[in-house]
PDB file of C-alpha atoms and ligand atoms in Angstrom:
ATOM      1  CA  PHE L   1     156.508  59.808 127.227  1.00  0.00           C
ATOM      2  CA  PHE L   2     155.789  59.999 130.969  1.00  0.00           C
ATOM      3  CA  GLN L   3     157.540  63.330 131.595  1.00  0.00           C
ATOM      4  CA  ARG L   4     156.017  65.037 128.558  1.00  0.00           C
ATOM      5  CA  ILE L   5     152.520  63.829 129.266  1.00  0.00           C
ATOM      6  CA  LYS L   6     152.799  64.561 132.985  1.00  0.00           C
ATOM      7  CA  ALA L   7     153.160  68.299 132.413  1.00  0.00           C
ATOM      8  CA  GLY L   8     150.035  68.355 130.261  1.00  0.00           C
ATOM      9  CA  LEU L   9     148.032  66.332 132.743  1.00  0.00           C
ATOM     10  CA  ARG L  10     149.044  68.295 135.836  1.00  0.00           C
ATOM     11  CA  ARG L  11     145.757  70.006 136.440  1.00  0.00           C
ATOM     12  CA  THR L  12     143.742  66.848 135.835  1.00  0.00           C
ATOM     13  CA  ALA L  13     146.033  64.946 138.186  1.00  0.00           C
ATOM     14  CA  GLN L  14     145.548  67.573 140.829  1.00  0.00           C
ATOM     15  CA  SER L  15     141.797  67.235 140.738  1.00  0.00           C
ATOM     16  CA  LEU L  16     141.890  63.434 140.594  1.00  0.00           C
ATOM     17  CA  GLY L  17     144.558  63.023 143.246  1.00  0.00           C
ATOM     18  CA  GLY L  18     143.100  65.694 145.580  1.00  0.00           C
ATOM     19  CA  GLY L  19     139.586  64.327 145.187  1.00  0.00           C
ATOM     20  CA  PHE L  20     140.802  60.852 146.067  1.00  0.00           C
ATOM     21  CA  ARG L  21     142.726  61.919 149.142  1.00  0.00           C
ATOM     22  CA  ALA L  22     139.563  63.601 150.505  1.00  0.00           C
ATOM     23  CA  LEU L  23     137.709  60.284 150.249  1.00  0.00           C
ATOM     24  CA  LEU L  24     140.236  58.196 152.100  1.00  0.00           C
ATOM     25  CA  GLY L  25     139.127  56.868 155.510  1.00  0.00           C
ATOM     26  CA  GLN L  26     135.418  57.039 154.560  1.00  0.00           C
ATOM     27  CA  LYS L  27     133.210  54.052 154.257  1.00  0.00           C
ATOM     28  CA  VAL L  28     132.524  52.917 150.709  1.00  0.00           C
ATOM     29  CA  ASP L  29     128.760  53.362 150.560  1.00  0.00           C
ATOM     30  CA  ALA L  30     126.368  54.870 148.053  1.00  0.00           C
ATOM     31  CA  ASP L  31     127.332  58.399 148.989  1.00  0.00           C
ATOM     32  CA  PHE L  32     131.034  57.550 148.655  1.00  0.00           C
ATOM     33  CA  LEU L  33     130.456  55.995 145.209  1.00  0.00           C
ATOM     34  CA  ASP L  34     128.559  59.102 144.125  1.00  0.00           C
ATOM     35  CA  GLN L  35     131.504  61.294 145.094  1.00  0.00           C
ATOM     36  CA  LEU L  36     133.956  59.028 143.353  1.00  0.00           C
ATOM     37  CA  GLU L  37     131.823  59.086 140.275  1.00  0.00           C
ATOM     38  CA  ALA L  38     131.794  62.894 140.234  1.00  0.00           C
ATOM     39  CA  ILE L  39     135.596  63.001 140.556  1.00  0.00           C
ATOM     40  CA  LEU L  40     136.122  60.619 137.667  1.00  0.00           C
ATOM     41  CA  LEU L  41     133.565  62.392 135.422  1.00  0.00           C
ATOM     42  CA  LYS L  42     135.081  65.780 136.175  1.00  0.00           C
ATOM     43  CA  ALA L  43     138.444  64.519 135.030  1.00  0.00           C
ATOM     44  CA  ASP L  44     136.757  63.484 131.757  1.00  0.00           C
ATOM     45  CA  VAL L  45     137.326  59.779 132.237  1.00  0.00           C
ATOM     46  CA  GLY L  46     134.091  59.170 130.344  1.00  0.00           C
ATOM     47  CA  VAL L  47     130.731  57.765 131.271  1.00  0.00           C
ATOM     48  CA  ALA L  48     131.135  54.151 130.316  1.00  0.00           C
ATOM     49  CA  ALA L  49     134.613  53.877 131.847  1.00  0.00           C
ATOM     50  CA  THR L  50     133.461  55.609 135.006  1.00  0.00           C
ATOM     51  CA  GLU L  51     130.475  53.272 135.430  1.00  0.00           C
ATOM     52  CA  ARG L  52     132.646  50.255 134.988  1.00  0.00           C
ATOM     53  CA  ILE L  53     135.133  51.522 137.558  1.00  0.00           C
ATOM     54  CA  ILE L  54     132.396  52.358 140.069  1.00  0.00           C
ATOM     55  CA  ASP L  55     130.964  48.844 139.708  1.00  0.00           C
ATOM     56  CA  ARG L  56     134.339  47.285 140.313  1.00  0.00           C
ATOM     57  CA  VAL L  57     134.977  49.498 143.364  1.00  0.00           C
ATOM     58  CA  LYS L  58     131.604  48.583 144.781  1.00  0.00           C
ATOM     59  CA  GLU L  59     132.274  44.899 144.219  1.00  0.00           C
ATOM     60  CA  SER L  60     135.736  44.899 145.856  1.00  0.00           C
ATOM     61  CA  TYR L  61     135.387  47.643 148.501  1.00  0.00           C
ATOM     62  CA  GLY L  62     131.690  47.837 149.250  1.00  0.00           C
ATOM     63  CA  ASN L  63     130.957  48.675 152.920  1.00  0.00           C
ATOM     64  CA  ARG L  64     134.668  48.676 153.718  1.00  0.00           C
ATOM     65  CA  GLU L  65     136.821  51.648 154.642  1.00  0.00           C
ATOM     66  CA  ALA L  66     138.565  53.364 151.675  1.00  0.00           C
ATOM     67  CA  THR L  67     142.296  52.885 152.242  1.00  0.00           C
ATOM     68  CA  GLY L  68     145.315  53.982 150.252  1.00  0.00           C
ATOM     69  CA  ASP L  69     145.242  50.918 148.078  1.00  0.00           C
ATOM     70  CA  LEU L  70     141.916  52.059 146.621  1.00  0.00           C
ATOM     71  CA  LEU L  71     143.855  54.509 144.447  1.00  0.00           C
ATOM     72  CA  ASP L  72     146.064  51.685 143.193  1.00  0.00           C
ATOM     73  CA  PHE L  73     142.928  49.692 142.531  1.00  0.00           C
ATOM     74  CA  VAL L  74     141.317  52.475 140.496  1.00  0.00           C
ATOM     75  CA  LYS L  75     144.536  53.087 138.622  1.00  0.00           C
ATOM     76  CA  SER L  76     144.792  49.484 137.665  1.00  0.00           C
ATOM     77  CA  GLU L  77     141.171  49.495 136.485  1.00  0.00           C
ATOM     78  CA  VAL L  78     141.824  52.477 134.230  1.00  0.00           C
ATOM     79  CA  ARG L  79     144.966  50.879 132.982  1.00  0.00           C
ATOM     80  CA  GLY L  80     143.062  47.644 132.375  1.00  0.00           C
ATOM     81  CA  LEU L  81     140.558  49.497 130.154  1.00  0.00           C
ATOM     82  CA  LEU L  82     143.327  51.054 128.120  1.00  0.00           C
ATOM     83  CA  GLN L  83     145.396  47.907 127.855  1.00  0.00           C
ATOM     84  CA  GLU L  84     142.556  46.145 126.088  1.00  0.00           C
ATOM     85  CA  ASP L  85     143.003  48.706 123.308  1.00  0.00           C
ATOM     86  CA  ASP L  86     144.891  47.915 120.156  1.00  0.00           C
ATOM     87  CA  THR L  87     147.293  50.775 120.153  1.00  0.00           C
ATOM     88  CA  GLN L  88     149.726  49.413 117.545  1.00  0.00           C
ATOM     89  CA  LEU L  89     150.015  50.171 113.897  1.00  0.00           C
ATOM     90  CA  HIS L  90     149.700  46.955 111.867  1.00  0.00           C
ATOM     91  CA  PHE L  91     152.093  46.589 108.966  1.00  0.00           C
ATOM     92  CA  GLN L  92     151.502  44.319 106.007  1.00  0.00           C
ATOM     93  CA  GLU L  93     154.061  41.587 105.492  1.00  0.00           C
ATOM     94  CA  GLU L  94     153.890  42.042 101.753  1.00  0.00           C
ATOM     95  CA  GLY L  95     153.134  45.138  99.707  1.00  0.00           C
ATOM     96  CA  PRO L  96     152.556  48.599 101.019  1.00  0.00           C
ATOM     97  CA  THR L  97     150.734  49.291 104.248  1.00  0.00           C
ATOM     98  CA  VAL L  98     148.261  52.073 103.556  1.00  0.00           C
ATOM     99  CA  ILE L  99     147.385  54.558 106.286  1.00  0.00           C
ATOM    100  CA  MET L 100     144.540  56.900 105.536  1.00  0.00           C
ATOM    101  CA  VAL L 101     144.417  59.962 107.725  1.00  0.00           C
ATOM    102  CA  ALA L 102     141.254  62.037 108.337  1.00  0.00           C
ATOM    103  CA  GLY L 103     140.410  65.016 110.492  1.00  0.00           C
ATOM    104  CA  VAL L 104     138.875  68.459 110.306  1.00  0.00           C
ATOM    105  CA  ASN L 105     140.974  71.447 109.290  1.00  0.00           C
ATOM    106  CA  GLY L 106     143.013  72.846 112.147  1.00  0.00           C
ATOM    107  CA  SER L 107     142.928  69.579 114.101  1.00  0.00           C
ATOM    108  CA  GLY L 108     146.656  69.100 113.540  1.00  0.00           C
ATOM    109  CA  LYS L 109     146.255  66.609 110.674  1.00  0.00           C
ATOM    110  CA  THR L 110     149.067  67.880 108.417  1.00  0.00           C
ATOM    111  CA  THR L 111     151.497  68.236 111.343  1.00  0.00           C
ATOM    112  CA  SER L 112     150.540  64.751 112.602  1.00  0.00           C
ATOM    113  CA  ILE L 113     151.207  63.241 109.126  1.00  0.00           C
ATOM    114  CA  ALA L 114     154.579  64.992 109.021  1.00  0.00           C
ATOM    115  CA  LYS L 115     155.456  63.595 112.453  1.00  0.00           C
ATOM    116  CA  LEU L 116     154.288  60.114 111.494  1.00  0.00           C
ATOM    117  CA  THR L 117     156.332  60.275 108.313  1.00  0.00           C
ATOM    118  CA  LYS L 118     159.400  61.135 110.330  1.00  0.00           C
ATOM    119  CA  ARG L 119     158.739  58.456 112.850  1.00  0.00           C
ATOM    120  CA  LEU L 120     158.249  55.711 110.282  1.00  0.00           C
ATOM    121  CA  SER L 121     161.211  56.888 108.160  1.00  0.00           C
ATOM    122  CA  ASP L 122     163.386  56.866 111.259  1.00  0.00           C
ATOM    123  CA  GLU L 123     162.283  53.280 111.848  1.00  0.00           C
ATOM    124  CA  GLY L 124     163.784  52.522 108.437  1.00  0.00           C
ATOM    125  CA  ARG L 125     160.593  52.312 106.445  1.00  0.00           C
ATOM    126  CA  LYS L 126     160.216  53.768 102.988  1.00  0.00           C
ATOM    127  CA  VAL L 127     157.278  56.157 103.080  1.00  0.00           C
ATOM    128  CA  LEU L 128     155.210  57.700 100.321  1.00  0.00           C
ATOM    129  CA  LEU L 129     152.833  60.550 100.989  1.00  0.00           C
ATOM    130  CA  GLY L 130     149.604  61.113  99.087  1.00  0.00           C
ATOM    131  CA  ALA L 131     148.792  64.791  99.436  1.00  0.00           C
ATOM    132  CA  GLY L 132     145.010  64.357  99.183  1.00  0.00           C
ATOM    133  CA  ASP L 133     143.935  67.496 101.002  1.00  0.00           C
ATOM    134  CA  THR L 134     143.616  69.231  97.637  1.00  0.00           C
ATOM    135  CA  PHE L 135     141.233  71.763  99.034  1.00  0.00           C
ATOM    136  CA  ARG L 136     144.097  73.582 100.694  1.00  0.00           C
ATOM    137  CA  ALA L 137     147.252  74.538  98.749  1.00  0.00           C
ATOM    138  CA  ALA L 138     149.062  75.078 102.075  1.00  0.00           C
ATOM    139  CA  ALA L 139     148.531  71.481 103.092  1.00  0.00           C
ATOM    140  CA  ILE L 140     150.088  70.249  99.847  1.00  0.00           C
ATOM    141  CA  GLU L 141     153.059  72.580 100.248  1.00  0.00           C
ATOM    142  CA  GLN L 142     153.508  71.643 103.889  1.00  0.00           C
ATOM    143  CA  LEU L 143     153.635  67.941 103.040  1.00  0.00           C
ATOM    144  CA  SER L 144     156.050  68.527 100.149  1.00  0.00           C
ATOM    145  CA  THR L 145     158.441  70.255 102.538  1.00  0.00           C
ATOM    146  CA  TRP L 146     158.142  67.332 104.977  1.00  0.00           C
ATOM    147  CA  ALA L 147     158.661  64.791 102.278  1.00  0.00           C
ATOM    148  CA  GLU L 148     161.868  66.545 101.346  1.00  0.00           C
ATOM    149  CA  ARG L 149     163.126  66.716 104.870  1.00  0.00           C
ATOM    150  CA  THR L 150     162.400  63.112 105.681  1.00  0.00           C
ATOM    151  CA  GLY L 151     163.336  61.649 102.282  1.00  0.00           C
ATOM    152  CA  ALA L 152     159.783  60.356 101.661  1.00  0.00           C
ATOM    153  CA  ASP L 153     158.236  60.195  98.268  1.00  0.00           C
ATOM    154  CA  ILE L 154     155.177  62.331  97.532  1.00  0.00           C
ATOM    155  CA  VAL L 155     152.343  62.194  95.062  1.00  0.00           C
ATOM    156  CA  LYS L 156     150.303  65.327  94.763  1.00  0.00           C
ATOM    157  CA  GLY L 157     147.638  66.875  92.573  1.00  0.00           C
ATOM    158  CA  SER L 158     147.096  70.551  92.008  1.00  0.00           C
ATOM    159  CA  GLN L 159     144.879  72.556  94.303  1.00  0.00           C
ATOM    160  CA  GLY L 160     141.274  71.741  93.633  1.00  0.00           C
ATOM    161  CA  SER L 161     142.006  68.425  91.901  1.00  0.00           C
ATOM    162  CA  ASP L 162     140.034  65.306  92.874  1.00  0.00           C
ATOM    163  CA  PRO L 163     141.302  63.922  96.159  1.00  0.00           C
ATOM    164  CA  SER L 164     140.265  60.415  95.121  1.00  0.00           C
ATOM    165  CA  SER L 165     142.399  60.551  92.089  1.00  0.00           C
ATOM    166  CA  VAL L 166     145.412  61.693  94.172  1.00  0.00           C
ATOM    167  CA  ALA L 167     144.758  58.717  96.517  1.00  0.00           C
ATOM    168  CA  HIS L 168     144.516  56.422  93.485  1.00  0.00           C
ATOM    169  CA  ASP L 169     147.768  57.709  92.053  1.00  0.00           C
ATOM    170  CA  ALA L 170     149.504  57.535  95.392  1.00  0.00           C
ATOM    171  CA  CYS L 171     148.475  53.924  95.907  1.00  0.00           C
ATOM    172  CA  THR L 172     149.547  52.927  92.331  1.00  0.00           C
ATOM    173  CA  ALA L 173     152.919  54.661  92.896  1.00  0.00           C
ATOM    174  CA  ALA L 174     153.272  52.975  96.279  1.00  0.00           C
ATOM    175  CA  MET L 175     152.917  49.580  94.604  1.00  0.00           C
ATOM    176  CA  ALA L 176     155.218  50.420  91.679  1.00  0.00           C
ATOM    177  CA  ARG L 177     157.945  51.942  93.876  1.00  0.00           C
ATOM    178  CA  LYS L 178     157.639  49.152  96.477  1.00  0.00           C
ATOM    179  CA  VAL L 179     157.341  51.477  99.422  1.00  0.00           C
ATOM    180  CA  ASP L 180     156.627  50.121 102.896  1.00  0.00           C
ATOM    181  CA  VAL L 181     154.006  52.623 103.890  1.00  0.00           C
ATOM    182  CA  ALA L 182     151.733  55.000 101.996  1.00  0.00           C
ATOM    183  CA  ILE L 183     150.159  57.740 104.076  1.00  0.00           C
ATOM    184  CA  ILE L 184     147.114  59.250 102.385  1.00  0.00           C
ATOM    185  CA  ASP L 185     145.996  62.677 103.519  1.00  0.00           C
ATOM    186  CA  THR L 186     142.374  63.592 103.009  1.00  0.00           C
ATOM    187  CA  ALA L 187     140.363  66.780 102.826  1.00  0.00           C
ATOM    188  CA  GLY L 188     139.549  68.407 106.166  1.00  0.00           C
ATOM    189  CA  ARG L 189     136.886  70.634 104.726  1.00  0.00           C
ATOM    190  CA  LEU L 190     134.740  70.819 101.633  1.00  0.00           C
ATOM    191  CA  HIS L 191     131.879  73.040 100.623  1.00  0.00           C
ATOM    192  CA  THR L 192     129.477  71.032 102.738  1.00  0.00           C
ATOM    193  CA  GLN L 193     129.739  68.420 105.449  1.00  0.00           C
ATOM    194  CA  ALA L 194     127.742  65.888 103.393  1.00  0.00           C
ATOM    195  CA  ASN L 195     130.213  66.335 100.471  1.00  0.00           C
ATOM    196  CA  LEU L 196     133.089  65.813 102.796  1.00  0.00           C
ATOM    197  CA  MET L 197     131.707  62.554 104.137  1.00  0.00           C
ATOM    198  CA  ARG L 198     130.947  61.302 100.602  1.00  0.00           C
ATOM    199  CA  GLU L 199     134.483  62.241  99.601  1.00  0.00           C
ATOM    200  CA  LEU L 200     136.013  60.276 102.453  1.00  0.00           C
ATOM    201  CA  GLU L 201     133.967  57.190 101.558  1.00  0.00           C
ATOM    202  CA  LYS L 202     135.027  57.526  98.000  1.00  0.00           C
ATOM    203  CA  ILE L 203     138.726  57.872  98.857  1.00  0.00           C
ATOM    204  CA  HIS L 204     138.400  54.784 101.105  1.00  0.00           C
ATOM    205  CA  ARG L 205     136.785  52.819  98.265  1.00  0.00           C
ATOM    206  CA  VAL L 206     139.360  53.914  95.672  1.00  0.00           C
ATOM    207  CA  ILE L 207     142.303  52.960  97.893  1.00  0.00           C
ATOM    208  CA  GLY L 208     140.743  49.459  98.299  1.00  0.00           C
ATOM    209  CA  LYS L 209     140.352  49.167  94.536  1.00  0.00           C
ATOM    210  CA  VAL L 210     144.024  49.741  93.905  1.00  0.00           C
ATOM    211  CA  ILE L 211     145.272  47.703  96.886  1.00  0.00           C
ATOM    212  CA  PRO L 212     142.774  45.094  98.004  1.00  0.00           C
ATOM    213  CA  GLY L 213     142.310  45.116 101.761  1.00  0.00           C
ATOM    214  CA  ALA L 214     143.611  48.710 102.041  1.00  0.00           C
ATOM    215  CA  PRO L 215     143.476  51.092 103.790  1.00  0.00           C
ATOM    216  CA  HIS L 216     144.943  48.990 106.556  1.00  0.00           C
ATOM    217  CA  GLU L 217     144.770  51.785 109.096  1.00  0.00           C
ATOM    218  CA  VAL L 218     142.430  54.751 109.133  1.00  0.00           C
ATOM    219  CA  LEU L 219     143.583  57.236 111.704  1.00  0.00           C
ATOM    220  CA  MET L 220     141.505  60.170 112.831  1.00  0.00           C
ATOM    221  CA  VAL L 221     143.301  63.255 114.090  1.00  0.00           C
ATOM    222  CA  ILE L 222     141.487  65.000 116.919  1.00  0.00           C
ATOM    223  CA  ASP L 223     142.391  68.333 118.535  1.00  0.00           C
ATOM    224  CA  SER L 224     142.362  67.399 122.222  1.00  0.00           C
ATOM    225  CA  THR L 225     142.032  71.081 123.270  1.00  0.00           C
ATOM    226  CA  ASN L 226     138.721  71.236 121.489  1.00  0.00           C
ATOM    227  CA  GLY L 227     136.648  69.037 123.820  1.00  0.00           C
ATOM    228  CA  GLN L 228     133.045  68.162 123.078  1.00  0.00           C
ATOM    229  CA  ASN L 229     132.998  69.955 119.743  1.00  0.00           C
ATOM    230  CA  ALA L 230     135.903  67.849 118.488  1.00  0.00           C
ATOM    231  CA  ILE L 231     134.171  64.699 119.588  1.00  0.00           C
ATOM    232  CA  ALA L 232     130.941  65.618 117.801  1.00  0.00           C
ATOM    233  CA  GLN L 233     132.855  66.300 114.546  1.00  0.00           C
ATOM    234  CA  ALA L 234     134.802  63.103 114.901  1.00  0.00           C
ATOM    235  CA  GLU L 235     131.591  61.089 115.342  1.00  0.00           C
ATOM    236  CA  ASN L 236     130.498  62.239 111.883  1.00  0.00           C
ATOM    237  CA  PHE L 237     133.740  61.006 110.393  1.00  0.00           C
ATOM    238  CA  THR L 238     133.375  57.576 112.023  1.00  0.00           C
ATOM    239  CA  LYS L 239     129.921  57.252 110.491  1.00  0.00           C
ATOM    240  CA  ALA L 240     131.387  57.807 106.973  1.00  0.00           C
ATOM    241  CA  ILE L 241     134.472  55.655 107.279  1.00  0.00           C
ATOM    242  CA  GLU L 242     135.608  52.848 109.508  1.00  0.00           C
ATOM    243  CA  CYS L 243     138.463  54.182 111.611  1.00  0.00           C
ATOM    244  CA  THR L 244     141.084  52.006 113.302  1.00  0.00           C
ATOM    245  CA  GLY L 245     142.462  54.526 115.770  1.00  0.00           C
ATOM    246  CA  LEU L 246     143.029  58.064 116.925  1.00  0.00           C
ATOM    247  CA  ILE L 247     145.843  60.530 116.919  1.00  0.00           C
ATOM    248  CA  LEU L 248     145.219  63.005 119.747  1.00  0.00           C
ATOM    249  CA  ALA L 249     146.984  66.172 118.683  1.00  0.00           C
ATOM    250  CA  LYS L 250     147.911  69.030 121.010  1.00  0.00           C
ATOM    251  CA  LEU L 251     147.721  66.998 124.207  1.00  0.00           C
ATOM    252  CA  ASP L 252     150.426  69.288 125.471  1.00  0.00           C
ATOM    253  CA  GLY L 253     148.003  72.204 125.404  1.00  0.00           C
ATOM    254  CA  THR L 254     145.121  70.802 127.427  1.00  0.00           C
ATOM    255  CA  ALA L 255     144.441  70.787 131.152  1.00  0.00           C
ATOM    256  CA  LYS L 256     141.686  68.179 130.714  1.00  0.00           C
ATOM    257  CA  GLY L 257     144.047  65.330 129.942  1.00  0.00           C
ATOM    258  CA  GLY L 258     141.369  62.825 130.917  1.00  0.00           C
ATOM    259  CA  ALA L 259     139.682  63.858 127.686  1.00  0.00           C
ATOM    260  CA  ALA L 260     141.858  61.264 126.022  1.00  0.00           C
ATOM    261  CA  LEU L 261     139.839  58.697 127.941  1.00  0.00           C
ATOM    262  CA  ALA L 262     136.548  60.401 127.204  1.00  0.00           C
ATOM    263  CA  ILE L 263     137.235  60.668 123.479  1.00  0.00           C
ATOM    264  CA  ARG L 264     138.345  57.051 123.270  1.00  0.00           C
ATOM    265  CA  ASP L 265     135.276  56.060 125.238  1.00  0.00           C
ATOM    266  CA  ARG L 266     132.757  58.005 123.150  1.00  0.00           C
ATOM    267  CA  LEU L 267     134.228  57.008 119.816  1.00  0.00           C
ATOM    268  CA  GLY L 268     135.035  53.446 120.763  1.00  0.00           C
ATOM    269  CA  LEU L 269     138.471  53.812 119.145  1.00  0.00           C
ATOM    270  CA  PRO L 270     141.943  53.253 120.585  1.00  0.00           C
ATOM    271  CA  VAL L 271     144.372  56.128 120.925  1.00  0.00           C
ATOM    272  CA  LYS L 272     147.409  55.115 118.879  1.00  0.00           C
ATOM    273  CA  PHE L 273     149.488  58.340 119.077  1.00  0.00           C
ATOM    274  CA  VAL L 274     149.434  61.585 120.915  1.00  0.00           C
ATOM    275  CA  GLY L 275     150.853  64.884 119.693  1.00  0.00           C
ATOM    276  CA  VAL L 276     152.792  66.735 122.394  1.00  0.00           C
ATOM    277  CA  GLY L 277     154.181  69.734 120.533  1.00  0.00           C
ATOM    278  CA  GLU L 278     154.694  71.386 117.179  1.00  0.00           C
ATOM    279  CA  LYS L 279     158.007  69.826 116.225  1.00  0.00           C
ATOM    280  CA  ALA L 280     158.528  66.767 114.002  1.00  0.00           C
ATOM    281  CA  GLU L 281     159.612  64.564 116.908  1.00  0.00           C
ATOM    282  CA  ASP L 282     156.645  65.537 119.068  1.00  0.00           C
ATOM    283  CA  LEU L 283     154.559  62.490 118.357  1.00  0.00           C
ATOM    284  CA  GLU L 284     154.554  59.732 120.942  1.00  0.00           C
ATOM    285  CA  ALA L 285     153.171  56.222 120.695  1.00  0.00           C
ATOM    286  CA  PHE L 286     150.366  55.939 123.228  1.00  0.00           C
ATOM    287  CA  ASN L 287     151.405  54.103 126.389  1.00  0.00           C
ATOM    288  CA  ALA L 288     148.597  53.142 128.859  1.00  0.00           C
ATOM    289  CA  GLU L 289     150.902  52.619 131.791  1.00  0.00           C
ATOM    290  CA  ALA L 290     152.620  55.984 131.584  1.00  0.00           C
ATOM    291  CA  PHE L 291     149.374  57.742 130.800  1.00  0.00           C
ATOM    292  CA  VAL L 292     147.583  56.447 133.892  1.00  0.00           C
ATOM    293  CA  ASP L 293     150.596  57.165 136.097  1.00  0.00           C
ATOM    294  CA  ALA L 294     150.622  60.760 134.844  1.00  0.00           C
ATOM    295  CA  LEU L 295     146.849  61.020 135.185  1.00  0.00           C
ATOM    296  CA  PHE L 296     146.957  60.218 138.895  1.00  0.00           C
ATOM    297  CA  ALA L 297     150.411  61.558 139.652  1.00  0.00           C
TER     298      ALA L 297
HETATM  299  P1  LIG W 301     145.431  70.785 109.938  1.00  0.00           P
HETATM  300  O1  LIG W 301     144.674  71.984 109.364  1.00  0.00           O
HETATM  301  O2  LIG W 301     144.533  69.824 110.624  1.00  0.00           O
HETATM  302  O3  LIG W 301     146.289  70.143 108.888  1.00  0.00           O
HETATM  303  O4  LIG W 301     146.362  71.353 111.095  1.00  0.00           O
HETATM  304  P2  LIG W 301     147.892  71.663 111.141  1.00  0.00           P
HETATM  305  O5  LIG W 301     148.654  70.414 111.104  1.00  0.00           O
HETATM  306  O6  LIG W 301     148.242  72.697 110.142  1.00  0.00           O
HETATM  307  O7  LIG W 301     148.004  72.235 112.620  1.00  0.00           O
HETATM  308  C1  LIG W 301     147.267  73.356 113.092  1.00  0.00           C
HETATM  309  C2  LIG W 301     148.114  74.073 114.151  1.00  0.00           C
HETATM  310  O8  LIG W 301     148.245  73.243 115.289  1.00  0.00           O
HETATM  311  C3  LIG W 301     149.500  74.343 113.708  1.00  0.00           C
HETATM  312  O9  LIG W 301     149.851  75.661 114.234  1.00  0.00           O
HETATM  313  C4  LIG W 301     150.351  73.312 114.328  1.00  0.00           C
HETATM  314  O10 LIG W 301     151.694  73.734 114.626  1.00  0.00           O
HETATM  315  C5  LIG W 301     149.579  73.029 115.676  1.00  0.00           C
HETATM  316  N1  LIG W 301     149.769  71.710 116.155  1.00  0.00           N
HETATM  317  C6  LIG W 301     149.580  70.539 115.544  1.00  0.00           C
HETATM  318  N2  LIG W 301     149.812  69.479 116.363  1.00  0.00           N
HETATM  319  C7  LIG W 301     150.219  69.977 117.581  1.00  0.00           C
HETATM  320  C8  LIG W 301     150.584  69.429 118.826  1.00  0.00           C
HETATM  321  O11 LIG W 301     150.614  68.181 119.105  1.00  0.00           O
HETATM  322  N3  LIG W 301     150.908  70.312 119.886  1.00  0.00           N
HETATM  323  C9  LIG W 301     150.844  71.668 119.637  1.00  0.00           C
HETATM  324  N4  LIG W 301     151.188  72.455 120.678  1.00  0.00           N
HETATM  325  N5  LIG W 301     150.513  72.224 118.466  1.00  0.00           N
HETATM  326  C10 LIG W 301     150.202  71.418 117.459  1.00  0.00           C
END
């Protein structure tokens, strides 16, 4: 995880590390804190996280000289923020665990589902896919191919069929076939945004009707190269359905790696996985320790 993420975060790390070094030896006063704040914000650490870190630095280093251990201090603060996050997937002890996956078209949703299927299958879990992105024939085909490759079951409707009914059938099949995990894909686009949000709510409701308490995880896929725009779109999704975590796709393609922190901060959701390439094995479980080390490397 560390090596792969380090490459993606190189530019962010340069600005963070360089900015920090320039501050060393100075007195930690208001001007110093302003500069530190600017460095953290520039790296996309996020407003809330930055404020918290600044407060802690002021508390512990106020009016003292900034020495090398300040960097360790800030790193441990960022790590502390992330370690409070629930980055695990929670599996049901009995009956299928249902994971609903949402995200706008092009975010990397289909690829992420494929990667997650491979990962869970490799862990020895029996997976069933519900190809609920019925708006796009390509998404259904792509998932079928992945189901074949990974040995997962798949339930699909024809293009244009009702996504909720695909979700319904997938959950029913998941119970009947006693699979461990059902991953339900959802539409990434409909004729209007309002329709899409209503659709997501409906799918969520239908899943819960077939399997009480489900979906157990609702993961939102975000294109991390897409910055503020991606965050704004994702905020709409979180208003429609209660999400449990994020998959940050394409983290290998962004120079603003700190965005992972900003997105997490803005949406108030933990990052559970990161996509670091186009291949099936390019999905990593999020690891706060390695992420922070790479961020400040
Ligand atoms: P969807 O429309 O949200 O289902 O998006 P796709 O899964 O079809 O992905 C859109 C494009 O992004 C494809 O070309 C994928 O290969 C690419 N992609 C997805 N995830 C990643 C990733 O983690 N890293 C890179 N480099 N490319 C990715």
